[in-house]
Coordinates of C-alpha atoms and ligand atoms in Angstrom, one line a residue:
M1 CA -15.9 -7.7 3.1
S2 CA -14.1 -4.3 2.8
R3 CA -12.6 -2.4 5.7
T4 CA -10.5 0.8 6.0
S5 CA -7.1 0.4 7.6
T6 CA -6.2 2.4 10.7
L7 CA -2.6 1.1 10.5
A8 CA -1.8 2.0 6.9
R9 CA -0.6 5.5 5.7
Q10 CA 0.1 6.3 2.1
V11 CA 3.2 8.3 1.1
A12 CA 4.3 9.3 -2.4
L13 CA 6.9 7.0 -4.0
E14 CA 9.4 9.8 -4.1
D15 CA 9.0 10.2 -0.3
A16 CA 9.3 6.5 0.5
W17 CA 12.7 7.2 2.2
T18 CA 11.5 10.2 4.2
P19 CA 11.4 9.5 7.9
S20 CA 7.9 9.5 9.4
A21 CA 6.6 9.3 12.9
H22 CA 4.0 6.8 11.7
S23 CA 6.3 4.0 10.8
E24 CA 10.0 3.2 10.3
V25 CA 9.2 1.1 7.2
C26 CA 7.6 1.7 3.9
C27 CA 6.1 -0.9 1.6
L28 CA 6.3 -0.4 -2.1
L29 CA 3.2 -1.9 -3.6
Y30 CA 0.6 -2.4 -6.3
A31 CA -2.7 -4.1 -5.9
T32 CA -1.8 -7.7 -6.8
Q33 CA -1.5 -11.1 -5.1
N34 CA 2.2 -10.4 -4.2
G35 CA 1.5 -6.8 -3.3
W36 CA -1.3 -7.7 -0.8
K37 CA 1.0 -10.0 1.2
L38 CA 2.6 -7.0 3.0
P39 CA -0.6 -5.1 4.1
I40 CA -2.0 -8.4 5.2
L41 CA 1.1 -9.1 7.2
F42 CA 1.1 -5.7 8.9
E43 CA -2.6 -5.8 9.6
E44 CA -2.3 -9.3 11.1
M45 CA 0.7 -8.1 13.2
G46 CA -1.2 -4.9 14.2
V47 CA 1.9 -2.8 13.4
P48 CA 1.6 0.6 11.7
Y49 CA 3.1 0.8 8.2
D50 CA 3.7 3.4 5.5
W51 CA 3.1 2.3 1.9
A52 CA 3.8 3.9 -1.5
L53 CA 2.1 3.0 -4.8
V54 CA 4.3 1.6 -7.5
D55 CA 1.9 2.5 -10.3
F56 CA 1.7 -0.2 -13.0
E57 CA -0.4 2.2 -15.1
K58 CA 2.9 4.3 -15.3
S59 CA 5.2 1.3 -15.4
E60 CA 6.9 2.6 -12.2
Q61 CA 8.0 -1.0 -11.4
K62 CA 10.5 -0.5 -14.3
S63 CA 11.6 3.0 -13.3
D64 CA 15.3 3.6 -12.3
R65 CA 14.0 4.6 -8.8
F66 CA 12.4 1.2 -8.3
L67 CA 15.0 -0.9 -10.1
A68 CA 17.6 0.5 -7.7
I69 CA 15.7 -1.3 -5.0
N70 CA 14.6 -4.3 -6.9
P71 CA 16.5 -5.0 -10.2
N72 CA 13.9 -7.6 -11.0
G73 CA 11.4 -4.8 -11.6
R74 CA 8.6 -6.4 -9.6
I75 CA 6.7 -5.5 -6.5
P76 CA 6.7 -5.8 -3.6
A77 CA 9.7 -4.2 -1.9
L78 CA 10.3 -2.8 1.5
I79 CA 12.4 0.1 2.7
D80 CA 13.5 0.1 6.4
R81 CA 14.4 3.7 6.9
A82 CA 15.5 3.3 10.5
R83 CA 18.1 0.7 9.5
G84 CA 18.9 2.1 6.1
V85 CA 18.2 -1.1 4.2
T86 CA 15.9 -2.4 1.5
V87 CA 14.6 -5.8 0.6
A88 CA 12.6 -7.2 -2.3
E89 CA 11.1 -10.7 -3.0
S90 CA 8.0 -11.2 -1.0
G91 CA 9.3 -14.3 0.8
A92 CA 12.4 -12.5 2.0
I93 CA 10.3 -9.5 3.0
L94 CA 7.8 -11.5 5.0
E95 CA 10.6 -13.3 6.8
Y96 CA 12.5 -10.0 7.5
V97 CA 9.4 -8.1 8.8
A98 CA 8.2 -11.0 11.0
T99 CA 11.7 -11.3 12.5
R100 CA 12.1 -7.6 12.9
F101 CA 8.8 -7.2 14.7
E102 CA 9.2 -10.5 16.6
S103 CA 5.9 -11.8 15.2
P104 CA 4.6 -15.2 16.1
L105 CA 3.6 -15.5 12.4
L106 CA 7.1 -16.9 12.1
P107 CA 7.4 -19.5 14.8
S108 CA 11.0 -19.4 16.2
A109 CA 13.3 -22.4 15.9
D110 CA 13.7 -22.5 19.7
E111 CA 10.0 -22.5 20.4
D112 CA 9.1 -25.2 17.8
L113 CA 11.7 -26.3 15.3
Q114 CA 9.3 -28.4 13.2
L115 CA 6.8 -25.6 12.9
H116 CA 9.6 -23.1 12.1
L117 CA 10.9 -25.3 9.3
E118 CA 7.4 -26.0 7.9
T119 CA 6.7 -22.3 7.8
K120 CA 9.9 -21.7 5.8
Q121 CA 9.2 -24.8 3.6
W122 CA 5.7 -23.7 2.7
L123 CA 6.8 -20.1 2.2
C124 CA 9.5 -21.1 -0.3
W125 CA 6.9 -23.4 -2.0
Q126 CA 4.4 -20.5 -2.3
V127 CA 7.0 -18.2 -4.0
S128 CA 8.4 -21.0 -6.2
A129 CA 5.4 -23.1 -7.1
L130 CA 1.9 -21.7 -6.2
G131 CA 2.7 -18.1 -7.1
P132 CA 4.3 -18.7 -10.5
S133 CA 1.7 -21.3 -11.7
M134 CA -1.2 -19.1 -10.6
G135 CA 0.6 -16.1 -12.1
Q136 CA 1.1 -17.8 -15.5
A137 CA -2.5 -19.2 -15.5
M138 CA -3.8 -15.7 -15.0
Y139 CA -1.3 -14.2 -17.5
F140 CA -2.1 -16.4 -20.4
Q141 CA -5.9 -16.1 -19.9
R142 CA -6.4 -12.6 -18.5
I143 CA -3.6 -10.7 -20.3
A144 CA -2.1 -12.5 -23.3
K145 CA -5.4 -14.0 -24.6
V146 CA -7.4 -10.8 -24.1
R147 CA -4.7 -9.1 -26.2
G148 CA -4.9 -11.6 -29.1
H149 CA -2.3 -14.2 -28.1
D150 CA -4.4 -17.3 -27.3
D151 CA -2.2 -20.3 -26.4
P152 CA -4.4 -23.2 -25.3
F153 CA -1.4 -25.5 -24.4
A154 CA 0.1 -22.9 -22.1
I155 CA -3.2 -22.2 -20.5
G156 CA -3.9 -25.9 -20.0
R157 CA -0.4 -26.5 -18.6
F158 CA -0.6 -23.7 -16.1
I159 CA -4.2 -24.3 -15.0
A160 CA -3.1 -28.0 -14.3
E161 CA -0.1 -26.9 -12.4
A162 CA -2.0 -24.3 -10.4
E163 CA -4.7 -26.9 -9.6
R164 CA -2.1 -29.4 -8.4
C165 CA -0.7 -26.7 -6.1
L166 CA -4.2 -25.8 -4.7
Q167 CA -4.9 -29.5 -4.2
M168 CA -1.7 -29.7 -2.2
L169 CA -3.0 -27.0 0.1
D170 CA -6.4 -28.6 0.4
D171 CA -4.7 -31.9 1.4
Q172 CA -2.4 -30.0 3.8
L173 CA -5.4 -28.3 5.5
A174 CA -7.0 -31.7 5.9
A175 CA -3.8 -33.2 7.3
S176 CA -3.1 -30.3 9.7
G177 CA -6.7 -30.2 10.9
G178 CA -6.7 -26.4 10.2
P179 CA -8.1 -23.9 10.6
F180 CA -4.8 -22.5 9.3
V181 CA -2.4 -24.2 6.8
L182 CA 0.0 -25.5 9.4
G183 CA -2.7 -26.2 12.1
P184 CA -4.1 -24.1 14.9
R185 CA -1.7 -21.2 14.5
C186 CA -1.8 -18.5 11.8
T187 CA 1.7 -18.2 10.1
L188 CA 3.4 -16.5 7.2
V189 CA 2.2 -19.4 5.1
D190 CA -1.4 -18.2 5.4
V191 CA -0.3 -14.6 4.7
A192 CA 1.6 -15.6 1.6
C193 CA -0.9 -18.1 0.1
F194 CA -4.2 -16.4 0.7
A195 CA -4.5 -13.8 -2.1
Y196 CA -3.3 -16.4 -4.7
C197 CA -5.7 -19.1 -3.5
A198 CA -8.6 -16.6 -3.3
S199 CA -7.8 -15.8 -7.0
A200 CA -8.7 -19.3 -8.2
Y201 CA -11.7 -17.7 -10.0
W202 CA -9.5 -15.3 -12.0
A203 CA -7.1 -18.2 -12.9
N204 CA -10.1 -20.4 -13.9
V205 CA -9.0 -23.2 -11.5
D206 CA -11.9 -25.3 -10.3
I207 CA -11.7 -25.6 -6.6
S208 CA -15.3 -26.7 -6.0
A209 CA -14.3 -30.1 -4.7
M210 CA -11.5 -28.7 -2.5
T211 CA -13.7 -28.2 0.6
H212 CA -10.9 -27.6 3.1
L213 CA -9.3 -24.9 0.9
R214 CA -12.6 -23.2 0.3
T215 CA -13.4 -23.1 4.0
W216 CA -9.9 -21.6 4.7
I217 CA -10.3 -19.0 1.9
E218 CA -13.7 -17.8 3.2
M219 CA -12.4 -17.8 6.8
L220 CA -9.6 -15.5 5.8
H221 CA -11.9 -13.3 3.7
A222 CA -13.9 -12.8 6.9
R223 CA -10.9 -12.2 9.1
T224 CA -10.5 -8.4 9.8
S225 CA -6.8 -8.3 9.2
F226 CA -6.8 -10.2 5.9
A227 CA -9.9 -8.3 4.6
T228 CA -8.3 -5.0 5.5
G229 CA -5.0 -5.9 3.9
L230 CA -6.8 -6.6 0.6
T231 CA -7.9 -2.9 0.5
V232 CA -4.2 -1.6 0.4
P233 CA -3.3 -0.1 -2.0
F234 CA -6.8 -0.6 -3.3
P235 CA -9.3 -3.5 -3.6
R236 CA -9.7 -5.6 -6.8
P237 CA -12.6 -7.9 -5.9
A238 CA -12.9 -9.2 -9.4
F239 CA -10.0 -11.5 -8.9
F240 CA -12.0 -13.4 -6.3
G241 CA -15.2 -13.7 -8.3
P242 CA -18.7 -14.0 -7.0
P243 CA -19.9 -13.5 -4.3
H244 CA -16.9 -11.2 -3.6
A245 CA -17.3 -9.2 -6.8
T246 CA -20.3 -8.0 -8.9
E247 CA -20.6 -8.7 -12.6
A248 CA -19.9 -5.0 -13.3
E249 CA -16.6 -5.1 -11.2
I250 CA -15.5 -8.2 -13.1
Q251 CA -16.2 -6.7 -16.5
A252 CA -14.4 -3.5 -15.6
E253 CA -11.4 -5.5 -14.4
L254 CA -11.1 -7.6 -17.5
S255 CA -10.0 -4.8 -19.8
R256 CA -8.1 -2.8 -17.1
N257 CA -6.0 -5.8 -16.0
A258 CA -5.1 -6.8 -19.6
G259 CA -3.7 -3.4 -20.3
Q260 CA -1.4 -3.2 -17.3
F261 CA 1.3 -5.7 -18.4
A262 CA 3.5 -5.8 -21.5
V263 CA 3.0 -8.9 -23.6
V264 CA 6.6 -9.9 -23.9
S265 CA 7.6 -13.0 -25.9
K266 CA 10.6 -14.1 -27.9
T267 CA 8.6 -16.4 -30.1
T268 CA 8.1 -13.9 -32.9
E269 CA 11.8 -13.0 -32.9
R270 CA 12.9 -16.6 -33.0
E271 CA 10.4 -17.4 -35.8
S272 CA 11.7 -14.6 -37.9
L273 CA 15.3 -15.6 -37.2
S274 CA 14.7 -19.2 -38.2
G275 CA 12.9 -18.0 -41.3
R276 CA 16.1 -16.3 -42.4
E277 CA 18.2 -19.5 -42.0
Ligands
LIG325 N1 9.0 -13.6 -6.8 C1 8.5 -12.3 -6.7 C2 7.4 -12.1 -7.7 C3 6.9 -10.7 -7.7 C4 5.9 -10.5 -8.9 O1 5.8 -11.3 -9.8 N2 5.3 -9.3 -8.8 C5 4.4 -8.9 -9.9 C6 3.0 -8.5 -9.3 S1 2.2 -9.8 -8.5 C7 4.9 -7.7 -10.6 O2 5.4 -6.8 -10.0 N3 4.7 -7.6 -11.9 C8 5.1 -6.4 -12.7 C9 5.7 -6.8 -14.0 O3 6.0 -7.9 -14.3 O4 6.0 -5.8 -14.7 C10 8.0 -12.1 -5.2 O5 7.6 -13.1 -4.6 O6 8.0 -11.0 -4.8

């Protein structure tokens, strides 16, 4: 399902700090699982937002302009022009934006301390466990391997770890009773986890037996806010596999995706050093 956002407005990266009547904040993005978290968040909140493309094709995430905002050289980041501040790291951004716009996606401690803490717990888990394991499973299969660096041990290790994390979510959905990860209420956890879980196809993780997870993924694909968020900065349905992508879209994405990241490894350097000893 693909929709056009009425809340999103694109600005050039060099204009990201320029005040606009449309929104006080600007999201710095590319079309990846971490990038989509911000459009999904704003669409779910119903709050207008500006966004600027940090173009991976031009390595803009490593540019001085971007590194000044996030020295880690990775999207997403957020500029709050009205308050003159920036924030990077998706977990920190989601928490900041939900607090700033008083969104119920982050239940307050006063309202429900247990739900507040669970939201933060699962959010930290997403950025420290689910995201990195899915990211590495995709990296070793969809980037390194395509570019001639096939490492079956690393692939097996990260698929196993990603599968373990996805199984945790399937179990959590069963325990909470759904339809959202923490129960009846949509929270930042759903926003943070969705695009990664929906990419199980791209990571080659078998979720066919994870019925609660699959129901949750399809429910969010059908939810207007989440489906619209996936179109900003642009859609990449191949990550989600059939029936969300055609065979032609998947084939086109295979080569494009592999060319977008540097294959950086110290192995060769270490091997040549030990060879000299
Ligand atoms: N822990 C970071 C991870 C961000 C991240 O890994 N971003 C990826 C895209 S999904 C990126 O910018 N990669 C570019 C690169 O490695 O050059 C967060 O949660 O924001």
